[in-house]
Short mmCIF file of C-alpha atoms in Angstrom, two decimals:
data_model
loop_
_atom_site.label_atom_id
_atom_site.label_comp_id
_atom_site.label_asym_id
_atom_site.label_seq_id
_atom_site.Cartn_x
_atom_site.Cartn_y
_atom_site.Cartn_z
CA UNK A 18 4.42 23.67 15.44
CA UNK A 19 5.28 21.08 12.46
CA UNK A 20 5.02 18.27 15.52
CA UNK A 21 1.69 19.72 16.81
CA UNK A 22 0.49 19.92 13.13
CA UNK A 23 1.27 16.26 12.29
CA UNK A 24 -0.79 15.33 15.36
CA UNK A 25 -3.65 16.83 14.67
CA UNK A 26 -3.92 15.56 11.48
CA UNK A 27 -3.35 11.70 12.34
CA UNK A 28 -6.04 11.70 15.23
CA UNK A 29 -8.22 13.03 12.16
CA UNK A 30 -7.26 9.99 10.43
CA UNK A 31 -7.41 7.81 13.04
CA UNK A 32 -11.27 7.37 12.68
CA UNK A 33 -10.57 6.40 8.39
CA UNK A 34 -7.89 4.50 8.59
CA UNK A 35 -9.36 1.88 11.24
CA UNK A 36 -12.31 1.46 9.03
CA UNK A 37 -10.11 0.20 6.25
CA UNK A 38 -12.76 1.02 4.30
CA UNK A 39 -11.68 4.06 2.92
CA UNK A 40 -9.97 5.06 -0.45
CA UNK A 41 -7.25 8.01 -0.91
CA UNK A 42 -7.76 10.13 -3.73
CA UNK A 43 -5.98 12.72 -5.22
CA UNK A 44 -7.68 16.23 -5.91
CA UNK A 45 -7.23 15.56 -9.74
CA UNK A 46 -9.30 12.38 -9.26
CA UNK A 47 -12.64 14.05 -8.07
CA UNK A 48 -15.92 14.02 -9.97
CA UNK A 49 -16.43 16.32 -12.47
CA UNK A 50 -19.99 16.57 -11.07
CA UNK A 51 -19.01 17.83 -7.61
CA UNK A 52 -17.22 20.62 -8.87
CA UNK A 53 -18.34 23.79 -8.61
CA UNK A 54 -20.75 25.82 -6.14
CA UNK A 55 -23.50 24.36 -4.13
CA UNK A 56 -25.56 26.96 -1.94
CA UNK A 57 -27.78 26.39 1.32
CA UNK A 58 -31.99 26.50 1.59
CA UNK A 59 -31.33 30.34 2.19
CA UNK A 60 -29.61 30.60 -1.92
CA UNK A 61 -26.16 31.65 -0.15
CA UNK A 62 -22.83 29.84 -1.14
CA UNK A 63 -21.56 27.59 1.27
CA UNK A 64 -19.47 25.16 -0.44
CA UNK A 65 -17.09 25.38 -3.77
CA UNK A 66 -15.10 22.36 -4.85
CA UNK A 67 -12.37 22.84 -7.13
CA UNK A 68 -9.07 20.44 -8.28
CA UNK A 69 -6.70 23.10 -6.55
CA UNK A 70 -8.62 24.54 -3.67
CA UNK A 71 -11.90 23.96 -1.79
CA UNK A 72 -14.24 26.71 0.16
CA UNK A 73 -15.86 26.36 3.32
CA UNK A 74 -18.64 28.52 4.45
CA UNK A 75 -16.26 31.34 3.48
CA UNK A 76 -13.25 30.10 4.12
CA UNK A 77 -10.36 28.92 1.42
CA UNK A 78 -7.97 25.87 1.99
CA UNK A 79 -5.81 23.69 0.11
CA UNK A 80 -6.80 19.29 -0.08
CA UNK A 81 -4.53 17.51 2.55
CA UNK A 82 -5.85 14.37 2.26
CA UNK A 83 -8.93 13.03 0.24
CA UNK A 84 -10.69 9.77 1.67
CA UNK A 85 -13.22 7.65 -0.48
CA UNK A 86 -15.55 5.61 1.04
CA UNK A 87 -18.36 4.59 -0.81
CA UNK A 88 -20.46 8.11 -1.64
CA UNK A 89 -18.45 9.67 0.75
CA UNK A 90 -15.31 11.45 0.69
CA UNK A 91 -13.44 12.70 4.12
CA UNK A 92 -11.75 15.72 3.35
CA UNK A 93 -8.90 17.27 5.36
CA UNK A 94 -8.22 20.68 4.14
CA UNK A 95 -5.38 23.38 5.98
CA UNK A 96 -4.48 27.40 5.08
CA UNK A 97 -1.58 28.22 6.83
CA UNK A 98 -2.43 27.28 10.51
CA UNK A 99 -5.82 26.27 10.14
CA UNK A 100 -7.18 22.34 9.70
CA UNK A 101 -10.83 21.85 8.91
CA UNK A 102 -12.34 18.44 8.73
CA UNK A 103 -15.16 17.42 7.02
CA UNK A 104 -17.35 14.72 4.94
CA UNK A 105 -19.44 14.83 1.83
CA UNK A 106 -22.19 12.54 1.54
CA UNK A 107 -22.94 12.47 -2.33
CA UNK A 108 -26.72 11.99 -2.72
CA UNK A 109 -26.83 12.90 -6.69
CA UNK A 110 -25.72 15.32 -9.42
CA UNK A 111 -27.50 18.32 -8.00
CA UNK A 112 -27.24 17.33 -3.54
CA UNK A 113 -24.82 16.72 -1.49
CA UNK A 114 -24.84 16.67 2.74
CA UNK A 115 -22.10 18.54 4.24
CA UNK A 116 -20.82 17.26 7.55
CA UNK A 117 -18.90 19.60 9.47
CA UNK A 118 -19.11 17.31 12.48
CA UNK A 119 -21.08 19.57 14.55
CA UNK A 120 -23.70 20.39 11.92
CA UNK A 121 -24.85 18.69 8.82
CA UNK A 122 -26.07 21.01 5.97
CA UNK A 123 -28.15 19.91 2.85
CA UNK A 124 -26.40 21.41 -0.28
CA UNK A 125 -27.58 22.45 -4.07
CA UNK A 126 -25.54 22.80 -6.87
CA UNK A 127 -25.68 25.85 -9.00
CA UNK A 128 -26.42 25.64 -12.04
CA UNK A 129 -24.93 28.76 -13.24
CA UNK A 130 -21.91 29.37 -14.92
CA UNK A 131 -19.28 31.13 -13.32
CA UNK A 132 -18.36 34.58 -14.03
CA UNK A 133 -15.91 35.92 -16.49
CA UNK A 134 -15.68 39.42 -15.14
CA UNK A 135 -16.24 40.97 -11.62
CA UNK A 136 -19.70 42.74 -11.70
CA UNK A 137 -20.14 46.71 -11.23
CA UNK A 138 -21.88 46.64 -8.14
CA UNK A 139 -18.09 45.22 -6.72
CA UNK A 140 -16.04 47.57 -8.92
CA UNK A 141 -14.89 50.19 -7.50
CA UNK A 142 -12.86 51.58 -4.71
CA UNK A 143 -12.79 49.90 -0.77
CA UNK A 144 -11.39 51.22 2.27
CA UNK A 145 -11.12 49.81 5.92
CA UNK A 146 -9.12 51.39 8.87
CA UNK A 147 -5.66 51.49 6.75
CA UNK A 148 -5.98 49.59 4.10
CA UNK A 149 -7.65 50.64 0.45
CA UNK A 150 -8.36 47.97 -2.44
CA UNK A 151 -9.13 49.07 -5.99
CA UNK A 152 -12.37 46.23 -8.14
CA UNK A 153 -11.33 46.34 -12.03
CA UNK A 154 -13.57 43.58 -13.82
CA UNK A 155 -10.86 41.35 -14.16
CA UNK A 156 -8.81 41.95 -10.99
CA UNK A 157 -8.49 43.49 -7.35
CA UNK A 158 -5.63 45.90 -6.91
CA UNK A 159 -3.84 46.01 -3.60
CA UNK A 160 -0.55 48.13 -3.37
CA UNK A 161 -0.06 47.84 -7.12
CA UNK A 162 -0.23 44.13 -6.99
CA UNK A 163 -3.06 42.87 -8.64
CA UNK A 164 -4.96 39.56 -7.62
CA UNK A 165 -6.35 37.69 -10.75
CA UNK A 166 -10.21 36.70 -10.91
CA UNK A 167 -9.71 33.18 -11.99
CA UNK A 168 -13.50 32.17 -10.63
CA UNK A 169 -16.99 33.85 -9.40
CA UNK A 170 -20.48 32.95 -8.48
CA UNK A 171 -23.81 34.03 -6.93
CA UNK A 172 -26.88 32.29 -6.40
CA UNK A 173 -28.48 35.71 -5.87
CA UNK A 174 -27.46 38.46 -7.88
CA UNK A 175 -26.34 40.37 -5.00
CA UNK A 176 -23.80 38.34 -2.52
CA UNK A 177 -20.99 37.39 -4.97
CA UNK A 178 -17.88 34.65 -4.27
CA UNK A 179 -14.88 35.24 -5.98
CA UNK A 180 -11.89 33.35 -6.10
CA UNK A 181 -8.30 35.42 -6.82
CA UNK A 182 -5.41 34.21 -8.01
CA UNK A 183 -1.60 35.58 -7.35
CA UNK A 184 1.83 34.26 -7.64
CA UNK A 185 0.51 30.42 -6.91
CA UNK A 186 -1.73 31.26 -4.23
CA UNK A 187 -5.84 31.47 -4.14
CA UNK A 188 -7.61 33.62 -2.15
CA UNK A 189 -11.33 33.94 -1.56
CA UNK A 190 -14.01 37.19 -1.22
CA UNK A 191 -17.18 37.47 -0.60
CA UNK A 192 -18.84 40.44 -0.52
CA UNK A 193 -22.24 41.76 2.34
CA UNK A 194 -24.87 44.06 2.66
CA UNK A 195 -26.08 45.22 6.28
CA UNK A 196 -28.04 48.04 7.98
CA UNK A 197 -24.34 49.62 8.23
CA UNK A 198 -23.14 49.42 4.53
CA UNK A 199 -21.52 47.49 1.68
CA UNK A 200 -18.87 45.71 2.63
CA UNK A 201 -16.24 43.57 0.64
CA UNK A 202 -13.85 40.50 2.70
CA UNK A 203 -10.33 39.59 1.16
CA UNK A 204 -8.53 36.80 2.13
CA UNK A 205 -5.56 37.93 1.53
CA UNK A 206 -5.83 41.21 4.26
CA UNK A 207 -6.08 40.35 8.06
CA UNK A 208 -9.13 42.88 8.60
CA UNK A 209 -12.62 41.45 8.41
CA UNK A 210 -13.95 43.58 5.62
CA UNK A 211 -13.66 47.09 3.92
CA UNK A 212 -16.40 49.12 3.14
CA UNK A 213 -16.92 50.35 -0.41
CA UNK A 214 -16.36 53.97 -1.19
CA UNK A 215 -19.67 56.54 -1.02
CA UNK A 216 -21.02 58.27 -3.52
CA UNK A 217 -19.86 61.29 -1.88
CA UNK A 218 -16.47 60.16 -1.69
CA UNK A 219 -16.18 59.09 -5.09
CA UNK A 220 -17.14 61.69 -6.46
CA UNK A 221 -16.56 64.18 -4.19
CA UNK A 222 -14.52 67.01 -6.53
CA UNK A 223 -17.18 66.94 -8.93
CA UNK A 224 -19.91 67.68 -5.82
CA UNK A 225 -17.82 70.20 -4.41
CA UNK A 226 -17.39 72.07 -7.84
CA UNK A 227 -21.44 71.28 -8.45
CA UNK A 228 -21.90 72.94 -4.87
CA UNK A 229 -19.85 75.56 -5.25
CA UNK A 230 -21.37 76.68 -9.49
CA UNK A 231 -25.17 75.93 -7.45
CA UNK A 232 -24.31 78.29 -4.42
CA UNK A 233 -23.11 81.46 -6.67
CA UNK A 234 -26.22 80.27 -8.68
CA UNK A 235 -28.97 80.82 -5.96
CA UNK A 236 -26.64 83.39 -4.44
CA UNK A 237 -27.17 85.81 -7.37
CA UNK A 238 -30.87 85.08 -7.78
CA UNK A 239 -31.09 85.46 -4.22
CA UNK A 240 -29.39 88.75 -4.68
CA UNK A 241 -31.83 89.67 -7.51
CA UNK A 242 -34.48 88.84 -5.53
CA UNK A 243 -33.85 90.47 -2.78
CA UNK A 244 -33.06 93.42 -5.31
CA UNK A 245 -36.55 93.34 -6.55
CA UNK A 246 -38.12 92.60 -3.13
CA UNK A 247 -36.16 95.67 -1.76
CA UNK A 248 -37.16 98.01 -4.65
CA UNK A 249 -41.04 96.73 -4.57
CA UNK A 250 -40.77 97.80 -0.53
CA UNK A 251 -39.32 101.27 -1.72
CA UNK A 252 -42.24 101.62 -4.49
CA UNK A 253 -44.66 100.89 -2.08
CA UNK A 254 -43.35 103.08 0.49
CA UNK A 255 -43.37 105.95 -1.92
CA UNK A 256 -46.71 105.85 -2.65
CA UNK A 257 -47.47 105.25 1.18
CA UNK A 258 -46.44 108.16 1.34
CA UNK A 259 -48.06 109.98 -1.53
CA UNK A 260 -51.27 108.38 -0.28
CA UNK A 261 -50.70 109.86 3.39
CA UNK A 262 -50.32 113.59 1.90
CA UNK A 263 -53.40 112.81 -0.32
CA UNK A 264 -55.20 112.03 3.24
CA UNK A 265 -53.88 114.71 5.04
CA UNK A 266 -55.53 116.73 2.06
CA UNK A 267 -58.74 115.40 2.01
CA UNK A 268 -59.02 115.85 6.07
CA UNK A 269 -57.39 119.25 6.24
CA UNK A 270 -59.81 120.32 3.41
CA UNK A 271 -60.26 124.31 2.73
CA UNK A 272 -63.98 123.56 3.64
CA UNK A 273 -62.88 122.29 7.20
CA UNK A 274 -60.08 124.95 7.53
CA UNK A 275 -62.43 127.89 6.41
CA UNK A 276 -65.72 126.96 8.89
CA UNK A 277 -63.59 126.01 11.61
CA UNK A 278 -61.64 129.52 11.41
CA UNK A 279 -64.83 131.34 10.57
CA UNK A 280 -66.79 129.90 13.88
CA UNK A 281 -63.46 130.23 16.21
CA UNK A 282 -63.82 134.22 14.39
CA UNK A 283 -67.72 134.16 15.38
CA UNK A 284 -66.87 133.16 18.85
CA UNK A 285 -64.04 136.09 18.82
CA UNK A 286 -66.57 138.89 17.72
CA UNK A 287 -69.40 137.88 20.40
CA UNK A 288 -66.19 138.62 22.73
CA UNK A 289 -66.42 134.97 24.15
CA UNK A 290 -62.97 135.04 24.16
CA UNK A 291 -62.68 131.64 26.55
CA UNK A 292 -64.08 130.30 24.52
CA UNK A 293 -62.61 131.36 21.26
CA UNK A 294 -58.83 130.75 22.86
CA UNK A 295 -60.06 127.04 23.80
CA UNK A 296 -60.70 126.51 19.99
CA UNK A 297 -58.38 128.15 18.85
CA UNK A 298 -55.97 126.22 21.04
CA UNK A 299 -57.73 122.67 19.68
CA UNK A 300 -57.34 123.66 16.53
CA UNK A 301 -53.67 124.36 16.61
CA UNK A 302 -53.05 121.40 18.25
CA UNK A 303 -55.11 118.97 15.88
CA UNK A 304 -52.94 120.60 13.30
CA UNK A 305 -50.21 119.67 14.64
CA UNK A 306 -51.03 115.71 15.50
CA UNK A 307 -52.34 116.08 11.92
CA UNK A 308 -48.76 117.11 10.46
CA UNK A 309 -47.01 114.84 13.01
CA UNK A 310 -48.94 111.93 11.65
CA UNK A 311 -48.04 112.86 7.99
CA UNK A 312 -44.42 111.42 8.74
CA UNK A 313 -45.56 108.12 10.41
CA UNK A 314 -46.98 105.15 8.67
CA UNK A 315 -48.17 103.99 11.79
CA UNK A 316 -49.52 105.80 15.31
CA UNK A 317 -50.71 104.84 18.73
CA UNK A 318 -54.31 104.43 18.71
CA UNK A 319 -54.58 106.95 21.38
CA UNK A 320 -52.92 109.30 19.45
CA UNK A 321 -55.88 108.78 16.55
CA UNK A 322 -58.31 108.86 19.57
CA UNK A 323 -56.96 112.56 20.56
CA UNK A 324 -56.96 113.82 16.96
CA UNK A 325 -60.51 112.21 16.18
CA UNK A 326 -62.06 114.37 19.64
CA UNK A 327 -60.40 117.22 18.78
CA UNK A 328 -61.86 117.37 14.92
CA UNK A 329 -65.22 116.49 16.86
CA UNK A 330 -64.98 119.15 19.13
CA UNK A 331 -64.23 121.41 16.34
CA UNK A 332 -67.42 120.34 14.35
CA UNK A 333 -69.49 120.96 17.13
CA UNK A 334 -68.68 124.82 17.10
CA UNK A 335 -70.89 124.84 13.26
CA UNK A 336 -73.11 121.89 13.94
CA UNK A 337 -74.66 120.96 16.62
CA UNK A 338 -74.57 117.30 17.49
CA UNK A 339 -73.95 114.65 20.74
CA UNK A 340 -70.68 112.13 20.05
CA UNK A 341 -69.30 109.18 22.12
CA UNK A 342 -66.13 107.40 21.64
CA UNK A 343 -66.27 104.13 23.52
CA UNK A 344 -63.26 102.29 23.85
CA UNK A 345 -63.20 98.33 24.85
CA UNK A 346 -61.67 97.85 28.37
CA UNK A 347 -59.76 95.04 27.20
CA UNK A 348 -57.77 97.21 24.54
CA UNK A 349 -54.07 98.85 25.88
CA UNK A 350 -54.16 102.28 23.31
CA UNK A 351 -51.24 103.11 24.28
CA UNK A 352 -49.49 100.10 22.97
CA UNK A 353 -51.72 99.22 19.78
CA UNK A 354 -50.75 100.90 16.46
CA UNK A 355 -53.01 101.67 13.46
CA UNK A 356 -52.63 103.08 10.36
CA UNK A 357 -52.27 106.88 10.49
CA UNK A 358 -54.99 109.05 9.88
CA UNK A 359 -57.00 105.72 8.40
CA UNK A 360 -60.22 106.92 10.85
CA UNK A 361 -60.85 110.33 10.45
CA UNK A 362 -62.26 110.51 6.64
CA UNK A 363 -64.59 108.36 7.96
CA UNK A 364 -65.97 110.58 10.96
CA UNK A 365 -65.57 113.74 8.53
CA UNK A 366 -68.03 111.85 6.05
CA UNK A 367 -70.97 110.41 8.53
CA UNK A 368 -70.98 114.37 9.50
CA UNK A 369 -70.71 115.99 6.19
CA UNK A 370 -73.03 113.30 4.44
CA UNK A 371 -75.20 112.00 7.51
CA UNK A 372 -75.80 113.89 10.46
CA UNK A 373 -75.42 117.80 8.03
CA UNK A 374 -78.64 116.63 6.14
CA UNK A 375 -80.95 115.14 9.07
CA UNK A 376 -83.35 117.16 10.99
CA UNK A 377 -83.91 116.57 14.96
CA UNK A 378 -81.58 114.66 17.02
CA UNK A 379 -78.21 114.29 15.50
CA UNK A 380 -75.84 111.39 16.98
CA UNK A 381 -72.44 109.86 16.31
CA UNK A 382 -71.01 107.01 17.78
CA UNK A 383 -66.84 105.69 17.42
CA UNK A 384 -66.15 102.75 19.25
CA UNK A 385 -62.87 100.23 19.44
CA UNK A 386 -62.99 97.22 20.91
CA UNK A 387 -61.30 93.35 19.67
CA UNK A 388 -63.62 91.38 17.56
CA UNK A 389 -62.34 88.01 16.25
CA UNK A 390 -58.64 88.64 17.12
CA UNK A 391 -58.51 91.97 15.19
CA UNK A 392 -58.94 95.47 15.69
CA UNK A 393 -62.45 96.62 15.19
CA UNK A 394 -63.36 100.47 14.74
CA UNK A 395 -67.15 100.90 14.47
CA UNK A 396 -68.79 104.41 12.94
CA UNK A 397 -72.04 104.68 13.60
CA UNK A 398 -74.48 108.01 12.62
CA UNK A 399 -78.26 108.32 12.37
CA UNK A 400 -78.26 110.28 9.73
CA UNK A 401 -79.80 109.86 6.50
CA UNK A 402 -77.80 107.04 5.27
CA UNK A 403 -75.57 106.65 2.81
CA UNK A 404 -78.24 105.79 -0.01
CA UNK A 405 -80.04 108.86 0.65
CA UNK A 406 -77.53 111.64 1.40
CA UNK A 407 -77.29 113.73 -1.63
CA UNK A 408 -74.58 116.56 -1.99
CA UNK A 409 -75.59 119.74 -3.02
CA UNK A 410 -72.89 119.96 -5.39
CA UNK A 411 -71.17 117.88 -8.17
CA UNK A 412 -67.89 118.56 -6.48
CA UNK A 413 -69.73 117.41 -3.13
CA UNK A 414 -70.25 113.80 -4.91
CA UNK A 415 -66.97 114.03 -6.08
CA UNK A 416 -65.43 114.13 -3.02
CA UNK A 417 -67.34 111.86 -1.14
CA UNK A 418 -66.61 108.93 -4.02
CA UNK A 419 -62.83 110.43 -3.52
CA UNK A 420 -63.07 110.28 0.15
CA UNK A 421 -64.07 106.71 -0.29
CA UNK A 422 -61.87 105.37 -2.69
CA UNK A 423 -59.08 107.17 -1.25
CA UNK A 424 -59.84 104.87 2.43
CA UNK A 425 -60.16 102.01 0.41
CA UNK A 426 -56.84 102.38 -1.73
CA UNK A 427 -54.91 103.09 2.14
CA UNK A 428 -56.52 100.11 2.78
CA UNK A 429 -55.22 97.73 -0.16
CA UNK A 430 -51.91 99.61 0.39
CA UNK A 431 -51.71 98.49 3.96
CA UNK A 432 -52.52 94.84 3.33
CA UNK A 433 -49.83 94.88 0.71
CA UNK A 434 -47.10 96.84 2.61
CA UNK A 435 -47.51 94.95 6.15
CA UNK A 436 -49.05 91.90 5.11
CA UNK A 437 -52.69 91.80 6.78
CA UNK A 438 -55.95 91.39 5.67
CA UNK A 439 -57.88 94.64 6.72
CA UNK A 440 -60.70 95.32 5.61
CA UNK A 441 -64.11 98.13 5.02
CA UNK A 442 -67.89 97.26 5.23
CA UNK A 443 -70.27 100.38 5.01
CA UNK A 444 -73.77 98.91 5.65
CA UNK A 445 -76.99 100.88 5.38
CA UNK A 446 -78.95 100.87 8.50
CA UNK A 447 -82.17 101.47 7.11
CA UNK A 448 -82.16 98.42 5.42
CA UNK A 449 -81.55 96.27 8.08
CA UNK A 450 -84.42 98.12 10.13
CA UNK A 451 -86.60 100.68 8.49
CA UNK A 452 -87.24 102.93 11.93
CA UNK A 453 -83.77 103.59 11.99
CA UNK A 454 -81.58 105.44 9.34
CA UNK A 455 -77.57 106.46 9.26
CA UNK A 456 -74.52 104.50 8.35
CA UNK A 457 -72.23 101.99 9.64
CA UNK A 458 -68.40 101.66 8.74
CA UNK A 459 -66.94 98.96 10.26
CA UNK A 460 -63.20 99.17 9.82
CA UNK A 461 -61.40 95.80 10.65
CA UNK A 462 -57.38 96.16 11.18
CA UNK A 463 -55.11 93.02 12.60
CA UNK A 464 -53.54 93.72 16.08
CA UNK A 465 -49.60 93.77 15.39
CA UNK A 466 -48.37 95.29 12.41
#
């Protein structure tokens, strides 16, 4: 090796020492101007010259020889196995040409001075595969040894040079910034680089405990919340409830129990007993829809359908009047659900208020059908109209304002409890055309509760 060594280095001389041109020097005798760090077009550091040591593009070695000749010196520099030849052509003060043989490199010299401490964007902890190095700001700690900053530099506040120092021996580091990471080379580890520790890592008991205090945090507020949400659902489902009896009131009325008894009776004493045990058997059986509702917040609309021709049917027998209920072909009743009981006040009201009061021809109209994605029930009567109809009694305006408000509040209940936007619009039909008269209730629900 020594043998191979020696040769190497005397065919490198061969090329000086035929000139005869050519002046040895020792390291001591350089320029002070040459000294320091000269960086590339690109402001990285390519070259630093020093009495002791001289670096490369990256690379540390010690002076083996020093040639003179003229404004250039011939440099042969080793580290351990390695041998690098070069010249530097001195132009001035501030350039210099590096000739690596293969490539020639036009060099500035920094004018800054070097650094006394290692910055804090180095300083810190570095790991590669098995290795882990600790940056003070005066030294770099490897397996409790620590390597000396006796020299650093950058040209652009971000890629630093340093140069360490332990037990008689330099070593060089540079440190680079890629799409991958930070990463930090030492010349004294046989890896390429380590990569500087995360945020995460570094601080990784403090995030932990930070995580761990912020998820009992939101836990318990999520608790209280869903507390609150829970208890809101329970409030609302109460009075659900109190508003379904309060319906099942106003339909059931003693009024509506009373006539519809009295004209079954009627039927009983004319000995039209058919037809008395038909009613009769109707008006058991909308009872009982009617109670079976009560403990439902929501029905098939067929079910509604059945209780709504039933009450009809039960009207007719006190006042005579023709009814359809038209139902959209596209609509499956047996799988929609509405509101329990939400229809009914209406149809008990366009008879009571409308069609009671109107001479002649008395007609009601219920139709379903889809309208805009949504659920549309329309009432229609030809009856007087709602701005006309006047109740013979103050307990008869009473109960139609109750009647109303009590829809609408089932209404605002139902948007609340399931989330939907349904809706009432009562429209006059006189006003929109003066030979016709009644009411219109148009009762908008969404599909899927």
């Amino acid at each position: 090796m020594k043998l191979k060594k020696t040769f190497l280095i005397l065919v490198l001389l061969v090329p000086i020492l035929s000139s005869g041109q050519g002046v040895s020097i020792l390291p001591s005798e350089l320029d002070e101007s040459i000294l320091g760090s000269w960086v590339d077009a690109q402001k990285e550091v390519v070259l630093i010259i020093a009495r002791d040591y001289i670096v490369v593009k990256n690379e540390l070695f010690y002076y083996n020889d020093i040639v003179k000749e003229k404004e250039v010196l011939n440099v042969i520099g080793v580290n351990n196995d390695n041998i690098k030849y070069f010249s530097l052509s001195i132009i001035d003060t501030a350039k210099i040409n590096l000739d690596e043989g293969y490539a020639i490199s036009g060099l500035t010299k920094v004018k800054a001075n070097g650094l006394k401490k290692i910055p804090e964007i180095l300083q810190g902890n570095w790991y590669g595969s098995e290795d882990r190095i600790s940056v003070l700001d005066d030294s770099v700690v490897y397996l409790g040894e620590p390597y000396r900053l006796v020299y650093g530099i950058s040209a652009n506040g971000i890629n630093y040079s340093l140069i360490l120092y332990k037990e008689g021996e330099y070593y060089y580091s540079h440190n680079f910034i890629n799409d991958e990471g930070h990463f930090l080379s030492m010349g004294f580890l046989m890896i390429d680089a380590l990569k500087k520790e995360s945020f995460f890592k570094k601080h990784s008991t403090s995030l932990i405990s930070l995580g761990i205090v912020l998820f009992l945090i939101v836990s318990y507020f999520l608790f209280r919340w869903k507390m609150a949400i829970t208890a809101k659902k329970e409030a609302a489902k109460r009075k659900f409830m109190e508003m379904q009896l309060k319906s099942i009131r106003s339909q059931m009325n003693p009024h509506f129990l009373f006539n519809a008894l009295s004209a079954i009776q009627n039927l009983i004493n004319r000995g039209d007993s058919d037809k008395a045990n038909h009613y009769l058997t109707e008006f058991s059986q909308l009872m009982r829809l009617t109670l079976d509702k009560s403990e439902k917040g929501l029905v098939l609309l067929h079910e509604e359908i059945d209780s709504i021709r039933k009450y009809l049917e039960l009207e007719k027998l006190r006042l005579s009047f023709d009814y359809e209920i038209e139902i959209s072909p596209d609509l499956d009743i047996h799988q929609i659900e509405i509101p329990a009981m939400l229809i009914q006040p209406f149809v008990e009201n366009a008879i009571i208020h409308g069609l009671k009061e109107k001479e002649g021809d008395k007609k009601l109209s219920v139709e379903f059908k889809i309208v805009d994605e949504k659920l549309t029930c329309l009432i229609r009567d030809n009856g007087v109209g709602i701005d006309t109809s006047q109740p013979k009694t103050n307990m008869g305006v009473k109960r139609k304002k109750y009647g109303l408000k009590l829809a609408q509040d089932r209404i605002d209940l139902i948007n609340e409890s399931y989330k939907t936007d349904a809706k009432i619009n009562i429209t006059n039909i006189s006003r929109q055309n003066k030979e016709d008269t009644g009411t219109l209730v148009e009762i908008l629900m969404p599909l899927r509760y």
